[in-house]
Short mmCIF file of C-alpha atoms (C1' of nucleotides) in Angstrom, two decimals:
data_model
loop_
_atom_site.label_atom_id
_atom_site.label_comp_id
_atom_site.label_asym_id
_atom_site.label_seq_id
_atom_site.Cartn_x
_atom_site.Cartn_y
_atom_site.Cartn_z
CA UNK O 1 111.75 119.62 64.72
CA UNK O 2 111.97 120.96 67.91
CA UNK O 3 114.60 121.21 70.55
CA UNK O 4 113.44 117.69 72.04
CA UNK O 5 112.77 114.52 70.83
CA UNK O 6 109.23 114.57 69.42
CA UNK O 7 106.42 112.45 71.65
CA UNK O 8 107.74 112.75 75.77
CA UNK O 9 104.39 111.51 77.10
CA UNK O 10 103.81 108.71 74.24
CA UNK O 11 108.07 107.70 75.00
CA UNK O 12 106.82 107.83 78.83
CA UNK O 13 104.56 105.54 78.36
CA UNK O 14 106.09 102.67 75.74
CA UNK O 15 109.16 103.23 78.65
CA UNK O 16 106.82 102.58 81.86
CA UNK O 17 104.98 99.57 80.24
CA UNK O 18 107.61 97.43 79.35
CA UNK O 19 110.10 98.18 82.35
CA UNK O 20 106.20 97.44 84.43
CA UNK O 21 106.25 94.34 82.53
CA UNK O 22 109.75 93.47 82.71
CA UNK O 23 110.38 93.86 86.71
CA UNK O 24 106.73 94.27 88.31
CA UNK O 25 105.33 97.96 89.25
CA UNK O 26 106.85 97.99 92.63
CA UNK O 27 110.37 97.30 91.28
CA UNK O 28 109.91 99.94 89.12
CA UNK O 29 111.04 103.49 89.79
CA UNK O 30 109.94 107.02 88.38
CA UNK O 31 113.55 107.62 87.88
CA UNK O 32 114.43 104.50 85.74
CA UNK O 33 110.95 105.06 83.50
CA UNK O 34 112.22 108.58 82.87
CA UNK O 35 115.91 107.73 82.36
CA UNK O 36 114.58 104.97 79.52
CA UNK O 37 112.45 108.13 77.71
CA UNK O 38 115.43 110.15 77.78
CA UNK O 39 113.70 112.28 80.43
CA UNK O 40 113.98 113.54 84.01
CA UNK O 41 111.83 112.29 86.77
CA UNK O 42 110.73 115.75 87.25
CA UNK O 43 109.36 115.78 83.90
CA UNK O 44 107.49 112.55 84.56
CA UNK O 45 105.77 114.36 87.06
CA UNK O 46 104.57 116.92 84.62
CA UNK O 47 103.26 115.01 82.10
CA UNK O 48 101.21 112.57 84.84
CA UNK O 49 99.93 112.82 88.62
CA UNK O 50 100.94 110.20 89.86
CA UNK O 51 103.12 107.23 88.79
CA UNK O 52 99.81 104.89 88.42
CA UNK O 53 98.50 107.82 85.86
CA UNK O 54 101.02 106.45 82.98
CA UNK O 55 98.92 103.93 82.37
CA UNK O 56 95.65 105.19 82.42
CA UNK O 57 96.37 108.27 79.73
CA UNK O 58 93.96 107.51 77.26
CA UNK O 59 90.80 107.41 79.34
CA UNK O 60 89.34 110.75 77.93
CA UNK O 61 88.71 109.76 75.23
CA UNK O 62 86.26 107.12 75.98
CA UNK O 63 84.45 109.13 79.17
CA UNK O 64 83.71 111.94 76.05
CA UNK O 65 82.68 109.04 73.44
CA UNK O 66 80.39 108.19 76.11
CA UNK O 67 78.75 111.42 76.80
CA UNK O 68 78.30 112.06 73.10
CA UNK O 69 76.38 108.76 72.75
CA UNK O 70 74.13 109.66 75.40
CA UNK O 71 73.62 112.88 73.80
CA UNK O 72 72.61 112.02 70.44
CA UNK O 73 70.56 108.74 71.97
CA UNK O 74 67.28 109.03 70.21
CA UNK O 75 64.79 111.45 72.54
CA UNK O 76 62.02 108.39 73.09
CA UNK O 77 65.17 105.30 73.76
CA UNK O 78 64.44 103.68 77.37
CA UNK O 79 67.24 104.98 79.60
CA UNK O 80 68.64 101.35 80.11
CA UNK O 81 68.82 101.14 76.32
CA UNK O 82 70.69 104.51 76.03
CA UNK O 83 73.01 103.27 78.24
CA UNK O 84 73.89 100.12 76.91
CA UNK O 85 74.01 101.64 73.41
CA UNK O 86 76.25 104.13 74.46
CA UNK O 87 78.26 101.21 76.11
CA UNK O 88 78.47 99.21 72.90
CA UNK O 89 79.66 102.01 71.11
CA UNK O 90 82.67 102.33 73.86
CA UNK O 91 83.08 99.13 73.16
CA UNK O 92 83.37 99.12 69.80
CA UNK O 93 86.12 101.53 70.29
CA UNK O 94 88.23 99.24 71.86
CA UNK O 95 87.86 96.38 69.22
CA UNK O 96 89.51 98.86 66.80
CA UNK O 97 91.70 100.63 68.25
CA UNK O 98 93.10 98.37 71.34
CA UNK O 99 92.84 95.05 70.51
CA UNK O 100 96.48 94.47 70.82
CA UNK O 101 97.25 97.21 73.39
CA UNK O 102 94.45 96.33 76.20
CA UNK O 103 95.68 92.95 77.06
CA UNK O 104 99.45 93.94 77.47
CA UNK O 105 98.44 96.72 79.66
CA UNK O 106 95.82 94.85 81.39
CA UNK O 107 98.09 91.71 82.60
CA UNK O 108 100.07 94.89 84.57
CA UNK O 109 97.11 96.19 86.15
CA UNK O 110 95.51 93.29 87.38
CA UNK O 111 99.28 92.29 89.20
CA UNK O 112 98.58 95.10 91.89
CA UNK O 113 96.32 96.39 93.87
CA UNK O 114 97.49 100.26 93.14
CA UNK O 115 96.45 100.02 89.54
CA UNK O 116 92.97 97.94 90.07
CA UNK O 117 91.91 100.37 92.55
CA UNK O 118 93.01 102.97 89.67
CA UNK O 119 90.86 101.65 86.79
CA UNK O 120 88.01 101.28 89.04
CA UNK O 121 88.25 105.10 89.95
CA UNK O 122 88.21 105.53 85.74
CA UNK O 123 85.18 103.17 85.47
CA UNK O 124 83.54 105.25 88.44
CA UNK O 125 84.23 107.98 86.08
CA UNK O 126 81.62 107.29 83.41
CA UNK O 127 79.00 106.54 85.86
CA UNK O 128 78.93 109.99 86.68
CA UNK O 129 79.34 110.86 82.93
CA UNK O 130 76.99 108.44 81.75
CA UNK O 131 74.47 109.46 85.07
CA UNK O 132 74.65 112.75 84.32
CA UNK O 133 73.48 112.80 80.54
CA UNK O 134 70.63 110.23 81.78
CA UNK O 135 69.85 113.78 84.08
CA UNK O 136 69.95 115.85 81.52
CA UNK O 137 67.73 113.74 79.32
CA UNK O 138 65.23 114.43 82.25
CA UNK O 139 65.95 110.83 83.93
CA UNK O 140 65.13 111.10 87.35
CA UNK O 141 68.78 111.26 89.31
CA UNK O 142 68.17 108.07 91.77
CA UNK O 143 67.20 106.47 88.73
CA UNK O 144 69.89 107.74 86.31
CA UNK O 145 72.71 106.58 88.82
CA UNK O 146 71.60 103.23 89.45
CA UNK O 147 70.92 102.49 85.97
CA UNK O 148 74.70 104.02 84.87
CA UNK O 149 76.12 102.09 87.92
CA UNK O 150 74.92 99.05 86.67
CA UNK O 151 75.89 99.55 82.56
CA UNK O 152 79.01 100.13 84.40
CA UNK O 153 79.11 96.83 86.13
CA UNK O 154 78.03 94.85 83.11
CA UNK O 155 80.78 96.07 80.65
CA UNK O 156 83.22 95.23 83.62
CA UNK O 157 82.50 91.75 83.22
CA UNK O 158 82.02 92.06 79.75
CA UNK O 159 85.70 93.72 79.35
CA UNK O 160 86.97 91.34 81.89
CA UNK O 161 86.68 87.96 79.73
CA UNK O 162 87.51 90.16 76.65
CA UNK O 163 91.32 91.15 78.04
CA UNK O 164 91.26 87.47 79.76
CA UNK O 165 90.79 85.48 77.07
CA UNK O 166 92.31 85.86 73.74
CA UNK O 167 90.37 84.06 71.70
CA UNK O 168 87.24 85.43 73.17
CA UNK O 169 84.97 87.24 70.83
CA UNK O 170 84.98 90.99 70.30
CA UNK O 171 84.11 93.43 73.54
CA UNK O 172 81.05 94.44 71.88
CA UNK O 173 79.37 91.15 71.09
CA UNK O 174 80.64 90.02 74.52
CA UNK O 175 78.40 93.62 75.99
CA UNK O 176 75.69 92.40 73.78
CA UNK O 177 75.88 88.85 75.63
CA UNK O 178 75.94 90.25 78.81
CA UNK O 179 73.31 92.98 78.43
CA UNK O 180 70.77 90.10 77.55
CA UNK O 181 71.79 87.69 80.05
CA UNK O 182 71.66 90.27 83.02
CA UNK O 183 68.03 90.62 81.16
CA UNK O 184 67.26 86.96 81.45
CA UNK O 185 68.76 86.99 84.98
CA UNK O 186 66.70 89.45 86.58
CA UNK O 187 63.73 88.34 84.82
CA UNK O 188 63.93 85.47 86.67
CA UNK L 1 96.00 95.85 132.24
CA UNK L 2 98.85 95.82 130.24
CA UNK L 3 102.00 97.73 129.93
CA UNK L 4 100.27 99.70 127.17
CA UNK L 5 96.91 101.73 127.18
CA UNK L 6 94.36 99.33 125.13
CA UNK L 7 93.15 99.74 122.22
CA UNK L 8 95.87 101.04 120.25
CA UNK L 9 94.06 100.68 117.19
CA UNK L 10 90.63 102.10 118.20
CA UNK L 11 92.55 105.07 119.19
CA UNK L 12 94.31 105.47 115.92
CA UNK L 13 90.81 105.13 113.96
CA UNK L 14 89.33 107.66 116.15
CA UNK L 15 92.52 109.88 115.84
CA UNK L 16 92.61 109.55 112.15
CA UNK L 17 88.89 110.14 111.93
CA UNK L 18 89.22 113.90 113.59
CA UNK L 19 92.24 115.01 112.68
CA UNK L 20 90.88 114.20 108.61
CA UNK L 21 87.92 115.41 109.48
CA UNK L 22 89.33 119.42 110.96
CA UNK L 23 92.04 119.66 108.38
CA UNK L 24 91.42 116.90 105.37
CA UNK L 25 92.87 113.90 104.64
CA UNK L 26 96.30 115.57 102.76
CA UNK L 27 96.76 118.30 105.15
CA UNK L 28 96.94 115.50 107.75
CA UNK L 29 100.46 113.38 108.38
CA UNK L 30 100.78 109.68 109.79
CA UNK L 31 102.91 111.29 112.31
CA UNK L 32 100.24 113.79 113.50
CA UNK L 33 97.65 110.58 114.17
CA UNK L 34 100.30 108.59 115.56
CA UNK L 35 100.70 111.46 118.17
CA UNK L 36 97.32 112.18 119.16
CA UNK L 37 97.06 108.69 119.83
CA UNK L 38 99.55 108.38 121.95
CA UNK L 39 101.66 106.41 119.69
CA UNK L 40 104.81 106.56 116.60
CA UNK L 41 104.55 106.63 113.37
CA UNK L 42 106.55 102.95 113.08
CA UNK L 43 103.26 101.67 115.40
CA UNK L 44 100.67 102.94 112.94
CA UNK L 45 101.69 101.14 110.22
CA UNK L 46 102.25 97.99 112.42
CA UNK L 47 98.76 98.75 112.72
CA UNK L 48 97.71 99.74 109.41
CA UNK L 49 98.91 98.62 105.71
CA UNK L 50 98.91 102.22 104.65
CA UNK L 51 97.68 105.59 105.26
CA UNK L 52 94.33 105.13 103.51
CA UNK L 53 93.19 101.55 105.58
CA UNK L 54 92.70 103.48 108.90
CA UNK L 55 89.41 104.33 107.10
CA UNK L 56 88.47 100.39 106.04
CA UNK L 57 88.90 98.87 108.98
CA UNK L 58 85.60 97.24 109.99
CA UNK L 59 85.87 95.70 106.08
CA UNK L 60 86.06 91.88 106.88
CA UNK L 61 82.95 91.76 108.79
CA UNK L 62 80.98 92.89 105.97
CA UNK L 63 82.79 90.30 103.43
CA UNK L 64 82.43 87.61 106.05
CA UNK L 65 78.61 88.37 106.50
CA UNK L 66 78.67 88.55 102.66
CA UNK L 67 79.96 84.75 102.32
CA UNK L 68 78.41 83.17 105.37
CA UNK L 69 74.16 84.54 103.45
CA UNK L 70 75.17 82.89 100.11
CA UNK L 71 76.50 79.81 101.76
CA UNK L 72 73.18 79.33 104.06
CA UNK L 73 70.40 80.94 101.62
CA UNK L 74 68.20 77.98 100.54
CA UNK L 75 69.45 75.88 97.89
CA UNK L 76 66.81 76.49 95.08
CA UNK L 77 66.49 80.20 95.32
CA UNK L 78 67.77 82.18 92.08
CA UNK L 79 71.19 83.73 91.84
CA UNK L 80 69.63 87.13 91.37
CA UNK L 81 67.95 86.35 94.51
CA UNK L 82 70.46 85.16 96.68
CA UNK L 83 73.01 87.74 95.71
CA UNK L 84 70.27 90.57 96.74
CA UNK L 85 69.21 88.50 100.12
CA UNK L 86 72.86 88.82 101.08
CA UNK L 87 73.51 92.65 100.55
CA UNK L 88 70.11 92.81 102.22
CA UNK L 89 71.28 91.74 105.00
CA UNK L 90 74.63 93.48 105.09
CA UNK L 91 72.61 96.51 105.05
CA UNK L 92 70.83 95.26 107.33
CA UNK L 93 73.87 95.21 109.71
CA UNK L 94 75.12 98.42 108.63
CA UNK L 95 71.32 99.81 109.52
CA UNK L 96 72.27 98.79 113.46
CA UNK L 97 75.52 99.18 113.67
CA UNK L 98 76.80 102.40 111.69
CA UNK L 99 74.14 104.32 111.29
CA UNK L 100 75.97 107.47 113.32
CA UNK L 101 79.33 106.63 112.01
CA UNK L 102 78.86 105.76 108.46
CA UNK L 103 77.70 109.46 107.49
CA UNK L 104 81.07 111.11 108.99
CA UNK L 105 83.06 108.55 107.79
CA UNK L 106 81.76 109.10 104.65
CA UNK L 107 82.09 112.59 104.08
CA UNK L 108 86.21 111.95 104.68
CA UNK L 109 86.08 109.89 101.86
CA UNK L 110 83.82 111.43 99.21
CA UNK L 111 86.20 114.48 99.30
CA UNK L 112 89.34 113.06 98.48
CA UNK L 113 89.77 110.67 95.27
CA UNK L 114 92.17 108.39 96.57
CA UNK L 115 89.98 107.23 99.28
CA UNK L 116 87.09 106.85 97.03
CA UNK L 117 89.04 104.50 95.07
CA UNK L 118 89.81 102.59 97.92
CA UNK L 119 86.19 102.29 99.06
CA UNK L 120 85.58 101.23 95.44
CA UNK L 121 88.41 98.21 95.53
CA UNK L 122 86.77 97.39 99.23
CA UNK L 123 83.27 96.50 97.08
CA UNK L 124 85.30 95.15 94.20
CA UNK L 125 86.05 92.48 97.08
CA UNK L 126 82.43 92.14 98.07
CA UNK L 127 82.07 90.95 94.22
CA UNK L 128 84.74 88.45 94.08
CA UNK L 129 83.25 86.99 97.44
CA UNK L 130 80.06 87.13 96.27
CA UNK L 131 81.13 85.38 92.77
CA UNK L 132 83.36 82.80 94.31
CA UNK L 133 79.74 82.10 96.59
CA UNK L 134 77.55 81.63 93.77
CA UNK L 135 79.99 79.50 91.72
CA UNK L 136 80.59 77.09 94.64
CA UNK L 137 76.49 76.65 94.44
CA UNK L 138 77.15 75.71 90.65
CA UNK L 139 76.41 78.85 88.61
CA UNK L 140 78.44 79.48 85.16
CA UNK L 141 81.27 81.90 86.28
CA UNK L 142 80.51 84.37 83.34
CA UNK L 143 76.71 84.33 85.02
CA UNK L 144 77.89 84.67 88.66
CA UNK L 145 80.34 87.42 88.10
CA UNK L 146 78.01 89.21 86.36
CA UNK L 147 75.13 88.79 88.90
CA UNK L 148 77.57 89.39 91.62
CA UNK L 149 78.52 93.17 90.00
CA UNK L 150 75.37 94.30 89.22
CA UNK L 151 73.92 92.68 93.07
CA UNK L 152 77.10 95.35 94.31
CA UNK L 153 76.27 98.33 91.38
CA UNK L 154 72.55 98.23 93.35
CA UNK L 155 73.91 98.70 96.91
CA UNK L 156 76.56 101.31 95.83
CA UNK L 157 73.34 103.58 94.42
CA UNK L 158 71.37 102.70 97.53
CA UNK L 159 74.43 103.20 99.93
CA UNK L 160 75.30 106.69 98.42
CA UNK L 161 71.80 107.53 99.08
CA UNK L 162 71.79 106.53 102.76
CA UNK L 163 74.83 108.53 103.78
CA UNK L 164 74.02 111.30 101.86
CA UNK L 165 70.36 112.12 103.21
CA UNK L 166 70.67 111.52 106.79
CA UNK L 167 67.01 111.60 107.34
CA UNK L 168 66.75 109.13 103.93
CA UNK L 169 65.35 105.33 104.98
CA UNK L 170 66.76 102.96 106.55
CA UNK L 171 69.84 100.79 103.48
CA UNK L 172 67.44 97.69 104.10
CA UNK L 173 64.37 99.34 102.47
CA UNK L 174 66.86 101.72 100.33
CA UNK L 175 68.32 98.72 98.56
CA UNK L 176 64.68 96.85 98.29
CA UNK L 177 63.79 99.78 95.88
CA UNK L 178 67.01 99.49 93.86
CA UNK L 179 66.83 96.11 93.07
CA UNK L 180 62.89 96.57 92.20
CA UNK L 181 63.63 99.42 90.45
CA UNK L 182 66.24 97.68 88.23
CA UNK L 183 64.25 94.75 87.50
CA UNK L 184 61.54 97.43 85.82
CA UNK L 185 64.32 99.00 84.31
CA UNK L 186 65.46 96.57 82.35
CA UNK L 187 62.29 94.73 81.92
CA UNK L 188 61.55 97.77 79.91
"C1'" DC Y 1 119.94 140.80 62.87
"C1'" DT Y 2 119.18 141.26 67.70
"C1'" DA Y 3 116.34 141.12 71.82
"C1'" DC Y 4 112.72 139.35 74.22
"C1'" DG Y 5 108.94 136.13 75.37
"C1'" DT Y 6 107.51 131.35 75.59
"C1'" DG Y 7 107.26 126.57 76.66
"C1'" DA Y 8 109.34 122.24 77.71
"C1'" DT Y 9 112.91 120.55 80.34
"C1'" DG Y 10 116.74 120.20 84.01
"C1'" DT Y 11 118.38 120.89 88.78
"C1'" DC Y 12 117.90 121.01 93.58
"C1'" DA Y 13 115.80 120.87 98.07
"C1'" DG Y 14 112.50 118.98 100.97
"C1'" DA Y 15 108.17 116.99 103.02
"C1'" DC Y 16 105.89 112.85 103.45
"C1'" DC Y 17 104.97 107.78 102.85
"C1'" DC Y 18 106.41 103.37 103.96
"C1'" DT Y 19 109.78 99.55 105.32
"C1'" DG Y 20 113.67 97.00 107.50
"C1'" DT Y 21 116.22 96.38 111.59
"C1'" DC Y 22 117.42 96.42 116.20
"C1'" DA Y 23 116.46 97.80 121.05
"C1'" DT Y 24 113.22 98.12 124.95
"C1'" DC Y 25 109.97 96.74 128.25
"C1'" DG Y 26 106.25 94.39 130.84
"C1'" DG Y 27 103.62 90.07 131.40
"C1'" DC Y 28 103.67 85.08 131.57
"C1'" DG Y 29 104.94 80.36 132.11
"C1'" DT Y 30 108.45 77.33 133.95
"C1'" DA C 1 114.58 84.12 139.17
"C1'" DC C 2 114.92 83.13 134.22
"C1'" DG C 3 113.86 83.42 129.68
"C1'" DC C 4 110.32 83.74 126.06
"C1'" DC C 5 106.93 86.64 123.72
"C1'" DG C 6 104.40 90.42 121.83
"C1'" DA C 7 103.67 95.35 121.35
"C1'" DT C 8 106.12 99.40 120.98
"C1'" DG C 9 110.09 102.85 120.23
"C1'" DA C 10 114.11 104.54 117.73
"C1'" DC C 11 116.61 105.15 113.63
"C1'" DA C 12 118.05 104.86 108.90
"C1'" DG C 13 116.90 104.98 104.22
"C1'" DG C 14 114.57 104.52 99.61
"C1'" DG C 15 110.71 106.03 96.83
"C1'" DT C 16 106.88 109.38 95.71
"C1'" DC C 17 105.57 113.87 94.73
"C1'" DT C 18 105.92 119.15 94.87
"C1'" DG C 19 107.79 123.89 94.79
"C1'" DA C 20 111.17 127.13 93.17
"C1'" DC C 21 114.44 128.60 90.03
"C1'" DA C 22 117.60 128.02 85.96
"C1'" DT C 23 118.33 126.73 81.14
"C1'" DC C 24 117.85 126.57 76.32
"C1'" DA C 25 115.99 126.61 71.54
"C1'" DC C 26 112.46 128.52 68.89
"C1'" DG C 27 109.28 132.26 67.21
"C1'" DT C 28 108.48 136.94 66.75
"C1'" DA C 29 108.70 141.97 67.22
"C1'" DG C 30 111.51 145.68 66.32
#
DNA sequence: CTACGTGATGTCAGACCCTGTCATCGGCGT
DNA sequence: ACGCCGATGACAGGGTCTGACATCACGTAG
């Protein structure tokens, strides 16, 4: 044991969603989040960038999940299919391991502006990840973005009903759905 | 004439524009525009909801324009096909009027992450607008919103194109491509 | 066993963002 | 002339975020 409580950041968090979902994000100060976590606001400030950031911690670890899928895609896979494959897999993440947490956090970041501008930036984020291994797998770039732009947009919608509705299916059949209807859509 | 010089506004956007432009966006203080307009800080934000909108000003026309094409497109025409006939046109607009402006407003906001995610919550508005459009001509809201995000994932690859190469096509033809080159995508 | 380095935290000062409130001033209608 | 109205100025203050320096327990070298 060390000379602190074990777990600042993860305490930071757990503090910063509930008081966020208690009193609203504007009512909420740095100060009171840090004073709940046994913490100074300075300290806040080291272990995020910004006071939207406590929310948004996690998001490495899908952007890499993402890159990996694209890397191991199968050399002769359509780059549409990569993406969507790489996609699923994302979402099959978040069936697993989020269920419970995504909708709690979500109902806070849909209540301002701040925090949806926020998660788009993070979503913006794997198009360039996921537009860059297209590159690499010799995808020409107009191409690669505007394919990874629009996986983007799909799971969006996809993820959207999934946090919405509770009784909605799992995120990756939902991608699965959506992937084929865009299909059918454009088709058209 | 007033008691005022006119255009209080104009001259903050211009202000704004320069002073971002010489010595970035973080190096430059409300206070600093304010002056070289002519005006206080407590006037800019009369103005202005924050530091960021001086940017996004023109915004509504574009959402209005957005609307007003999936209201009047013909009443048979395919969802797919009415949501790219109205960023069509939008580019369209953006061909005649912005054409100088857009590039050095853009280069303002690709360099600093905060204003990129407010660009990205301005399009995240073009998608509501042009979901609540298509619904209202009786599409299934799962269907619409996902038409509508893909319709804005195209122009956001054909827009990034158009500001980036300045001697790049007009959007109008820019954005044809996309959406043709998406359809063989995922036809694929 | 003591001394020193290290890393996470605390403390403090300060710039900047943004808002609420009240005062000012010129134009406009009566 | 009078008073209303709308844009602006002046001022105070809370909240966000950063830089600089101090503190304290733990590990390790000696």
């Amino acid at each position: 044991m060390g000379r602190w409580e074990p777990n600042a950041r993860g305490r930071l968090e757990e503090a910063a969603l509930e008081l966020f979902a208690e009193h609203g994000y504007d009512q909420t100060t740095v100060a009171q989040i840090a004073d709940r976590a046994g913490l100074t606001e300075r300290t806040f400030y080291r272990h995020f960038a910004d006071k939207r950031e406590v929310l948004f911690g996690g998001g490495t670890v899908l952007e890499e999940a993402l890159a990996a899928a694209v890397r191991e895609a199968p050399a002769e896979a359509a780059p549409y299919d990569v993406v969507a494959e790489a996609l699923v897999r994302a979402a099959s993440f978040l069936d697993e391991q989020r269920r419970d947490h995504a909708p709690r956090r979500q109902a806070v970041i849909e209540a301002h502006a701040e925090l949806r501008e926020r998660e788009l930036g993070k979503m913006a984020a794997w198009v360039s990840t996921l537009a860059d291994g297209l590159r690499e797998r010799g995808v020409e770039p107009r191409l690669a973005d505007l394919i990874a732009e629009t996986g983007v947009a799909v799971f969006r919608t996809a993820f959207a009903t999934w946090v919405t509705d509770t009784r909605a299916q799992d995120l990756r059949s939902l991608l699965r759905e959506a992937f084929a209807d865009l299909r059918a859509a454009t088709a058209g």
